[in-house]
CSV table of C-alpha atoms in Angstrom, one decimal:
chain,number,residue,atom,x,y,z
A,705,UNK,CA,33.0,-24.3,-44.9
A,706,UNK,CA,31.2,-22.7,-47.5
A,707,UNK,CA,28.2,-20.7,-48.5
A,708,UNK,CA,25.2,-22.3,-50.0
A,709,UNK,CA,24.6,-22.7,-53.5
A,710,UNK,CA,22.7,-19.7,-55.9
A,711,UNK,CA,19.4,-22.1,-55.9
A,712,UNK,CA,17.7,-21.0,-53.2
A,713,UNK,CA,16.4,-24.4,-51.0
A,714,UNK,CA,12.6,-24.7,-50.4
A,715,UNK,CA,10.3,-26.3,-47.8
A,716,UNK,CA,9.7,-29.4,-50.2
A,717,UNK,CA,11.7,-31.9,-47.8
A,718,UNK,CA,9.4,-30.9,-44.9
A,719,UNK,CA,6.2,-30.3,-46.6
A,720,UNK,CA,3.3,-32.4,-45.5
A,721,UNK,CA,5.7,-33.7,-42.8
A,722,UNK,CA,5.3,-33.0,-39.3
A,723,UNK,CA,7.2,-30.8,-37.4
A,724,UNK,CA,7.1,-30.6,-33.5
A,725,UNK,CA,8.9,-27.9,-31.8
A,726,UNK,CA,10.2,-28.6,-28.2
A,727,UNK,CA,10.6,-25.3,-26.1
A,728,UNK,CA,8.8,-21.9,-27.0
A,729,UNK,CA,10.7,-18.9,-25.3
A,730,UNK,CA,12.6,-16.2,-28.1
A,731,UNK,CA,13.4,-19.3,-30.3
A,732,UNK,CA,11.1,-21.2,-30.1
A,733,UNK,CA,8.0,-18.9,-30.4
A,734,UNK,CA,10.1,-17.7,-33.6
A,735,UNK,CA,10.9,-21.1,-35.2
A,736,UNK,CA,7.2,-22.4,-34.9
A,737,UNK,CA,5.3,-19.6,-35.9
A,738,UNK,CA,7.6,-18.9,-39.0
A,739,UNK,CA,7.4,-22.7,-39.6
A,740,UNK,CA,4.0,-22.7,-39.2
A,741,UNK,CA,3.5,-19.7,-41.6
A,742,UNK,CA,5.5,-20.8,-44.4
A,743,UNK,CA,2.8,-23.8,-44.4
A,744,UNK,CA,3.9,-26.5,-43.0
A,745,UNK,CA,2.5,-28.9,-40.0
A,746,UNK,CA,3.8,-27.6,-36.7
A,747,UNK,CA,2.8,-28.8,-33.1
A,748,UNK,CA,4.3,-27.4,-29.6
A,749,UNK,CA,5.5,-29.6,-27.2
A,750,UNK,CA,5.2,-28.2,-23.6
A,751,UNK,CA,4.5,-29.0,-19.9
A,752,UNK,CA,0.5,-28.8,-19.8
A,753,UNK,CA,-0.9,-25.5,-18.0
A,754,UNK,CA,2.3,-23.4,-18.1
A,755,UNK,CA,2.6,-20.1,-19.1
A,756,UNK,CA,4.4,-20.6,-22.6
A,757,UNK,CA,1.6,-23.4,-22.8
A,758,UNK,CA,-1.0,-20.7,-22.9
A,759,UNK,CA,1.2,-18.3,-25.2
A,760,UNK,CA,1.5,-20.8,-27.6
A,761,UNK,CA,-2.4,-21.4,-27.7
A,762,UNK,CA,-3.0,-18.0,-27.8
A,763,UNK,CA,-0.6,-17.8,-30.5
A,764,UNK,CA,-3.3,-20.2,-32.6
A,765,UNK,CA,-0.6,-23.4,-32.6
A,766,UNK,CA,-1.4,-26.6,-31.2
A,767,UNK,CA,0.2,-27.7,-27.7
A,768,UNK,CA,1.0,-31.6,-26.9
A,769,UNK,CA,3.2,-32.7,-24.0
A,770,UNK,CA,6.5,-33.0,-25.3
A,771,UNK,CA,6.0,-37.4,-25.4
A,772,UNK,CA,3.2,-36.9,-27.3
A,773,UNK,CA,4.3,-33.9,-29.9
A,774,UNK,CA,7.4,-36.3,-30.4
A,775,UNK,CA,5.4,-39.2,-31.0
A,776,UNK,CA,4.2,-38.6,-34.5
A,777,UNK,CA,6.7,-36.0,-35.5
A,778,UNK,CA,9.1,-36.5,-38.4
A,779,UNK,CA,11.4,-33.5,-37.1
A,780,UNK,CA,11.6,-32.6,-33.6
A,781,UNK,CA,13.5,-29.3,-33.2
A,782,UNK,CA,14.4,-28.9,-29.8
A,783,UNK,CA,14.3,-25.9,-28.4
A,784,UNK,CA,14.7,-25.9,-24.6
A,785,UNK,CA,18.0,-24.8,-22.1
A,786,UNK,CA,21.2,-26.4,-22.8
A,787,UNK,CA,21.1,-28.0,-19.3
A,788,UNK,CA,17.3,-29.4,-19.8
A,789,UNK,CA,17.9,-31.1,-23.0
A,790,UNK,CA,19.8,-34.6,-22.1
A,791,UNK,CA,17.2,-35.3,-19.2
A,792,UNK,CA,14.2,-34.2,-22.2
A,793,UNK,CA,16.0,-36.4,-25.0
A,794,UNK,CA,16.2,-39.0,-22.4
A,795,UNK,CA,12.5,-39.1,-20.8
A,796,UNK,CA,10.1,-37.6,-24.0
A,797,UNK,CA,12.1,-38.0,-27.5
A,798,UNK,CA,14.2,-41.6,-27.3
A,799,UNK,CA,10.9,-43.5,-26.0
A,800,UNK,CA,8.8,-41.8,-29.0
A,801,UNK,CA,10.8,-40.2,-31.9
A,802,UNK,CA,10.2,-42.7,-34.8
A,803,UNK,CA,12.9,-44.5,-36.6
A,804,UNK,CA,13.7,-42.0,-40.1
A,805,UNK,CA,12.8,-38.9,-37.6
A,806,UNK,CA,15.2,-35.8,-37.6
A,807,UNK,CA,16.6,-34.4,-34.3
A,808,UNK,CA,17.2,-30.5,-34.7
A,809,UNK,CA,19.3,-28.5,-32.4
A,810,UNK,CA,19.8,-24.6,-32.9
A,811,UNK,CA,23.3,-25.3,-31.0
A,812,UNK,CA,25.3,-28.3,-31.1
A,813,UNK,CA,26.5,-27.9,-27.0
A,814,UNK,CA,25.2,-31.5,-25.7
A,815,UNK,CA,25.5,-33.4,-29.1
A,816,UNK,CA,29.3,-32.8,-29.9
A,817,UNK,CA,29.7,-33.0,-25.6
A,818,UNK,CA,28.4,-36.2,-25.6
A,819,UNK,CA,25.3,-35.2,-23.1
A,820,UNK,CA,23.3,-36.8,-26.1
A,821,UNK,CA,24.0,-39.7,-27.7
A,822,UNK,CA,21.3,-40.1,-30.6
A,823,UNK,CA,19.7,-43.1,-31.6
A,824,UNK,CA,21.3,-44.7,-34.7
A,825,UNK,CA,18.6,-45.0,-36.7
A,826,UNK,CA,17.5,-41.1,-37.1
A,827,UNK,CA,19.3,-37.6,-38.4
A,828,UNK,CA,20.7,-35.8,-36.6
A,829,UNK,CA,20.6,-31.7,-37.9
A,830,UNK,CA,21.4,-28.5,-36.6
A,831,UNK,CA,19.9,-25.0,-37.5
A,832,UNK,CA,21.3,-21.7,-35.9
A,833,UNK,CA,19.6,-18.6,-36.8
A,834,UNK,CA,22.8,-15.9,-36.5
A,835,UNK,CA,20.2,-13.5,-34.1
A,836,UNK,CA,17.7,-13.7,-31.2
A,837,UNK,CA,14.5,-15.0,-31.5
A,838,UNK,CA,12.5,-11.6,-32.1
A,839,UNK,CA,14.7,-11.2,-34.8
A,840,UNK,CA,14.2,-13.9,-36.6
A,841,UNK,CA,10.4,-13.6,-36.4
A,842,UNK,CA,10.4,-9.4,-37.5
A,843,UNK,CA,12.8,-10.4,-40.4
A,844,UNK,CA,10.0,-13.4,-41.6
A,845,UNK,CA,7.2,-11.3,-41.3
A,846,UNK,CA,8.9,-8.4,-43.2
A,847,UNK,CA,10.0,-11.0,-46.4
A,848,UNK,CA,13.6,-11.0,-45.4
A,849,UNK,CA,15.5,-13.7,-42.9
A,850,UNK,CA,17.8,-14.2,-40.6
A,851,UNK,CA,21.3,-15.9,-41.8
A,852,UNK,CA,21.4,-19.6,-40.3
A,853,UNK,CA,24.3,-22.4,-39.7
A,854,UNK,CA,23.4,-25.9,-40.7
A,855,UNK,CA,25.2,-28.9,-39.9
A,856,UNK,CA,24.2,-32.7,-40.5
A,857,UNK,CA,25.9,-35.0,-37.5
A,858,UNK,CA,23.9,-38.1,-38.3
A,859,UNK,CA,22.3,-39.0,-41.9
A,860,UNK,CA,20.6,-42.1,-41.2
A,861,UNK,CA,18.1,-41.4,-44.0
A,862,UNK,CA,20.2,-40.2,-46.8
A,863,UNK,CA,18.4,-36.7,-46.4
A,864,UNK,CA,19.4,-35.3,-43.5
A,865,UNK,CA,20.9,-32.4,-45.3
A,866,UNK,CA,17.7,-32.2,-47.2
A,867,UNK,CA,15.6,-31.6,-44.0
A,868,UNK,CA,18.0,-29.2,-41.9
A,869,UNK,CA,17.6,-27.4,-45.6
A,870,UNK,CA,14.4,-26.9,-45.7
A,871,UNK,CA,14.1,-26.1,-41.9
A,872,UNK,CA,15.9,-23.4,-42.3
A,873,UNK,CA,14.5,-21.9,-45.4
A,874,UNK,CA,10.9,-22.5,-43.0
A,875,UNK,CA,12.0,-20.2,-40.9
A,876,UNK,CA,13.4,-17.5,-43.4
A,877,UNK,CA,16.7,-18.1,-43.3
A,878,UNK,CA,17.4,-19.3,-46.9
A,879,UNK,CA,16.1,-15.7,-47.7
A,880,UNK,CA,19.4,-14.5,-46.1
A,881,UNK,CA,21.9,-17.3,-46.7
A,882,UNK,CA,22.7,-20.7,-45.2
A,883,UNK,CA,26.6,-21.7,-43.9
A,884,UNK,CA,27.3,-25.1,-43.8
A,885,UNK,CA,29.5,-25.6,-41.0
A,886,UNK,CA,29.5,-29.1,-38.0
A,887,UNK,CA,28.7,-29.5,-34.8
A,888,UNK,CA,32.4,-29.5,-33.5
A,889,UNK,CA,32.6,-25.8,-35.1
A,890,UNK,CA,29.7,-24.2,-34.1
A,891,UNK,CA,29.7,-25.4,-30.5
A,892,UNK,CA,33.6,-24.1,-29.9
A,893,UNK,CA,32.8,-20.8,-32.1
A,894,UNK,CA,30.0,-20.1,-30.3
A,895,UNK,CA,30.6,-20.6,-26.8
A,896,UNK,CA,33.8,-18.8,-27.5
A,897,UNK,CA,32.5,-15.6,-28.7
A,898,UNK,CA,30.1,-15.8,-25.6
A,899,UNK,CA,32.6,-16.0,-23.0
A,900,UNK,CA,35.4,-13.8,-24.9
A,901,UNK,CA,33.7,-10.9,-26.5
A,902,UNK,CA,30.7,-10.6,-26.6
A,903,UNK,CA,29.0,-11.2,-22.7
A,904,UNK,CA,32.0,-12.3,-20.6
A,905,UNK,CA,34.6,-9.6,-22.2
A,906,UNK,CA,32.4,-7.1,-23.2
A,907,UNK,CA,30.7,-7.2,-19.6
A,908,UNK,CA,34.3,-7.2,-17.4
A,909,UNK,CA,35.6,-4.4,-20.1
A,910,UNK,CA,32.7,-2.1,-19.2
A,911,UNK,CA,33.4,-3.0,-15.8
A,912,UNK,CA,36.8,-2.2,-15.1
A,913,UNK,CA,36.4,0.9,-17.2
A,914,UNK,CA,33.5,2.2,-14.9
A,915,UNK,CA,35.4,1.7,-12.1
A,916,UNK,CA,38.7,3.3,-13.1
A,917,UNK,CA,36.6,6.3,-14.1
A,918,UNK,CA,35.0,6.4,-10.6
A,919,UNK,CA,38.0,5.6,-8.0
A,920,UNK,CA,39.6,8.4,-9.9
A,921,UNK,CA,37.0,10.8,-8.7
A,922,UNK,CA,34.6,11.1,-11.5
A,923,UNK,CA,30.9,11.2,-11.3
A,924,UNK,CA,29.5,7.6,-11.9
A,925,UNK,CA,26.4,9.1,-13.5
A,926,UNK,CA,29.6,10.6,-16.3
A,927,UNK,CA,31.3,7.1,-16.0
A,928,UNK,CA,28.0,4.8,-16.6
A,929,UNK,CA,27.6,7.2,-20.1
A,930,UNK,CA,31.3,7.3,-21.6
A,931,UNK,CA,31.6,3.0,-21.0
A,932,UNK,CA,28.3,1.8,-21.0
A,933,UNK,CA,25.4,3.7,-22.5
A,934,UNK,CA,27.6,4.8,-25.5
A,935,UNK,CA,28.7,1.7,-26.1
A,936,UNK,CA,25.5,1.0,-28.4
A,937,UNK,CA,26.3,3.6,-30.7
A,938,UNK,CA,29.7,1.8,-31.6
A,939,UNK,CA,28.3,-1.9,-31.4
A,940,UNK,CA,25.5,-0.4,-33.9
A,941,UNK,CA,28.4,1.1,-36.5
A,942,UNK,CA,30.2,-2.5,-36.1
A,943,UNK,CA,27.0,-4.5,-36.9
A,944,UNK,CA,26.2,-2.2,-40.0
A,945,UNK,CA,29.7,-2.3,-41.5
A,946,UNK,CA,32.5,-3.5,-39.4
A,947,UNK,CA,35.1,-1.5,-38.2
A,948,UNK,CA,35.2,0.3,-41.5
A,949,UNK,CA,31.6,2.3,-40.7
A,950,UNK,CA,33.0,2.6,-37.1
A,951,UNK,CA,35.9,4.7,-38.4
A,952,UNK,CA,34.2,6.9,-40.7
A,953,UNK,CA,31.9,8.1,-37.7
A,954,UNK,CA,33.8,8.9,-34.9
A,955,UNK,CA,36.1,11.6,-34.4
A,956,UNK,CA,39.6,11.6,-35.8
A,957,UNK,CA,40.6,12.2,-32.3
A,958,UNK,CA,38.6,9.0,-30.9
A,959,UNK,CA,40.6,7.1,-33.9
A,960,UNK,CA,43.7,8.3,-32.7
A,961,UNK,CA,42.7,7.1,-29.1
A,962,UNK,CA,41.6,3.5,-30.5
A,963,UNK,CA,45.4,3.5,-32.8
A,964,UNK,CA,47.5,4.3,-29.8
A,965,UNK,CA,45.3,2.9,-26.6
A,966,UNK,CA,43.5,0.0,-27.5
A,967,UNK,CA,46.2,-1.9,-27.9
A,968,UNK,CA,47.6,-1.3,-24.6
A,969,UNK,CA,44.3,-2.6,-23.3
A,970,UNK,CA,43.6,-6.0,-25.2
A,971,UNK,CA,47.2,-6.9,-26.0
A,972,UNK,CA,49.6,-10.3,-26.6
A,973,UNK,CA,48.6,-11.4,-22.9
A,974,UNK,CA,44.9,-11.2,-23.5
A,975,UNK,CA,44.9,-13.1,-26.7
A,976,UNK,CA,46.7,-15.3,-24.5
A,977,UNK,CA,44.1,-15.8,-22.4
A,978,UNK,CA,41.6,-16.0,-25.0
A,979,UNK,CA,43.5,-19.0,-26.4
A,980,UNK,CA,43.6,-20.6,-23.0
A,981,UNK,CA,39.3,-20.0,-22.8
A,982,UNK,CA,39.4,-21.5,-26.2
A,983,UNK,CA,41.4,-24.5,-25.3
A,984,UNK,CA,39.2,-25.2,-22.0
A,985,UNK,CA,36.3,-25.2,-24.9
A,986,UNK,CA,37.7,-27.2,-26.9
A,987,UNK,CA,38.7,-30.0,-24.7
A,988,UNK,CA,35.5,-30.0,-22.7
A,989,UNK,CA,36.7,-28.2,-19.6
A,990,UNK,CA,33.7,-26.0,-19.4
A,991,UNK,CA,31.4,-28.0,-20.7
A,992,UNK,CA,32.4,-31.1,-17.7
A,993,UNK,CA,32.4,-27.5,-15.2
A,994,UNK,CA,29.0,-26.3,-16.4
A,995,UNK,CA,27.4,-29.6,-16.4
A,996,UNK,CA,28.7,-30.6,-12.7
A,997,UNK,CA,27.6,-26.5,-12.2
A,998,UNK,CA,24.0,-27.2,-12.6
A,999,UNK,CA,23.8,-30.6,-11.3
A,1000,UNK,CA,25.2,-28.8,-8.0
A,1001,UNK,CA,22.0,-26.8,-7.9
A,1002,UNK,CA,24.4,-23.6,-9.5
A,1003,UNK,CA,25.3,-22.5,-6.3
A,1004,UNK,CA,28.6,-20.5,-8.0
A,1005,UNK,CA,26.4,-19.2,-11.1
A,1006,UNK,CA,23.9,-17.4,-8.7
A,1007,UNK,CA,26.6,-16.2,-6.8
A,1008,UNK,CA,28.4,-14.9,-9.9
A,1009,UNK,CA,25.0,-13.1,-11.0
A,1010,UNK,CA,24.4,-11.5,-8.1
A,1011,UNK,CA,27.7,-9.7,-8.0
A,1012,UNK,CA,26.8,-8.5,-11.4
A,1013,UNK,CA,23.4,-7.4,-10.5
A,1014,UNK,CA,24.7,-5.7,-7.2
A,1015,UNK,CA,27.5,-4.1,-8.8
A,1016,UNK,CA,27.2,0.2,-8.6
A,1017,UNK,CA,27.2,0.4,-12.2
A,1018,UNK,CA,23.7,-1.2,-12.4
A,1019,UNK,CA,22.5,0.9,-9.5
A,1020,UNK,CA,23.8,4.2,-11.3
A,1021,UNK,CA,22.4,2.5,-14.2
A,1022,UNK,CA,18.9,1.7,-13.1
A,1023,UNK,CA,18.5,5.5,-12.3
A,1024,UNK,CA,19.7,6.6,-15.5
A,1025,UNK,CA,17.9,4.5,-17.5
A,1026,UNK,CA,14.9,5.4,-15.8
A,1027,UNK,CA,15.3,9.2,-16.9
A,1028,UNK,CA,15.2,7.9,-20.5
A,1029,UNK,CA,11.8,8.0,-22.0
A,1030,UNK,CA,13.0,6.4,-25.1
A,1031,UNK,CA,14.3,3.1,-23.2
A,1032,UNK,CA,11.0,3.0,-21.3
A,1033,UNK,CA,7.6,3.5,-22.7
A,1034,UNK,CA,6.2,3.7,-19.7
A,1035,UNK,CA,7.8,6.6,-18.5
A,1036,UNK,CA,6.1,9.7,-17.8
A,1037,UNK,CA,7.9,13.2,-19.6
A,1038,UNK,CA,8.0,14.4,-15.9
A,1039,UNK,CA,10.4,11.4,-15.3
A,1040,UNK,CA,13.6,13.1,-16.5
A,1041,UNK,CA,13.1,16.4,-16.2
A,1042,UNK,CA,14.8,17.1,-13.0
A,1043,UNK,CA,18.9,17.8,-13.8
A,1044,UNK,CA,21.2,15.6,-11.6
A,1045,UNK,CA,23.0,17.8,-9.2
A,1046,UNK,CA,27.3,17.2,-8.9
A,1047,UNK,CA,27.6,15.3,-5.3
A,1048,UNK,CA,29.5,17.6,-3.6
């Protein structure tokens, strides 16, 4: 797929349009307050007298039930939980959303899955801001954007493209740049980087290190630092300029390390099983498991994130952390100025 075109796009497809956004936590709060900042008719559909209900209003947007936001909409963005969305499609949007009306997703899980099947007769868009929620509002209200994937799955209009356009340059992401990509693509892509990189390898990685540190007899105060904490500081040089910044800002004795040992780490067999977590993506393996997961009441999930949450490294971490005024603004000086003592 490629990048967008020099011409910037505008909000002309959208404007004097409305626009009702389904969900406000970190996305949603960013999408309709950008939206309705760059001028254009945004309502807030929500379950009346909850607490992102009374955000919202105190946020100066107007708050419908989601049946009644859709109802005169011409683009519903939906916003909500991957697991929440088929039963929301089917009880608030399909009764209401008016033939020539756009369905937007920020990720394409339950369209290409099939948990949605869309009505023929409207579009059918996605929008993906490449960043959290917060993000994309700081980046809007500073003139700058967030970079965003759009996709069209259904034109029934003509000018499907058109709105998911304009969307997106609502939000600030034209200021950045727009990737065209599909559902199909930024589904698999997505849900793989999750699982293999960045939470489900990056999370076991730290992991296993801090525990080989620690049944080898080494503080786990000195572990939590060296796989953890400092981990920041090399995820920041990768974000600002790949593994080229990365390199010229650690030692020439770390590079050596990272030429000789990383590869013994992450090698043929773990690409292996990163092509076997890619297949199970692809051929909707995790998608049938996650879906039967939460219909089950996620017995397995909360069992899986209490482990996490139980594990030592987040009990040595929640002390640490605690001793770093910077992290916590909170925190009194007095808070870390007693010196850990070596257990003996």
């Amino acid at each position: 797929m490629s990048t967008n075109s020099t011409a910037i796009p505008t909000i002309a497809a959208l404007q004097g349009k409305r626009i009702a956004v389904l969900g406000y936590g970190s996305q949603g709060r960013a999408h309709a307050l950008n939206l309705c900042d760059s001028g254009l008719d945004v309502v807030v559909g929500l379950r009346p007298n909850g607490p992102t209900s009374k955000k919202a209003e105190e946020d100066g947007l107007r708050v419908l039930t989601p049946a009644d936001a859709v109802r005169d909409a011409d683009l519903i963005a939906v916003l909500t939980p991957d697991m929440v969305q088929p039963a929301l499609y089917r009880d608030a949007i399909a009764p209401n959303i008016k033939p020539g009306a756009a369905l937007l997703f920020a990720h394409g899980f339950n369209v290409h899955f099939k948990q949605i099947d869309a009505r023929k007769d409207i579009d059918v868009i996605l929008v993906a801001p490449k960043g959290p929620g917060a993000l994309v509002r700081r980046e809007y209200e500073i003139g700058r954007g967030v970079p965003c994937l759009f996709a069209v799955h259904q034109d029934a209009t003509g000018h499907a493209e058109e709105k998911a356009k304009a969307y997106a340059a609502g939000i600030g992401g034209a200021r950045a740049m727009l990737i065209a990509t599909d559902f199909k693509e930024e589904t698999e892509t997505d849900l793989f980087g999750e699982q293999a990189v960045l939470c489900g390898g990056a999370s076991e990685l730290v992991i296993a290190g801090f525990e080989t540190l620690v049944e080898a007899g080494y503080q786990p105060e000195i572990a939590y630092y060296e796989v953890m904490h400092e981990l920041k500081l090399i995820v920041d040089l990768f974000y600002e300029g790949g593994i080229t910044r990365m390199l010229e800002f650690v030692s020439e004795t770390a590079q050596y390390g990272d030429y000789v040992s990383g590869p013994r780490i992450v090698d043929a067999a773990t690409k292996a099983r990163m092509k076997a977590v890619l297949t199970d993506i692809q051929d909707g393996t995790f998608a049938k498991n996650w879906t039967a997961e939460y219909q089950a009441g996620l017995p397995n999930y909360k069992k899986f994130k209490q482990a996490d949450l139980d594990h030592p490294i987040e009990v040595v971490g929640k002390a640490l952390r605690a001793r770093m005024p910077w992290l916590n603004a909170a925190a009194k000086p007095s808070d870390a100025a007693a010196p850990l003592q070596k257990a003996s």
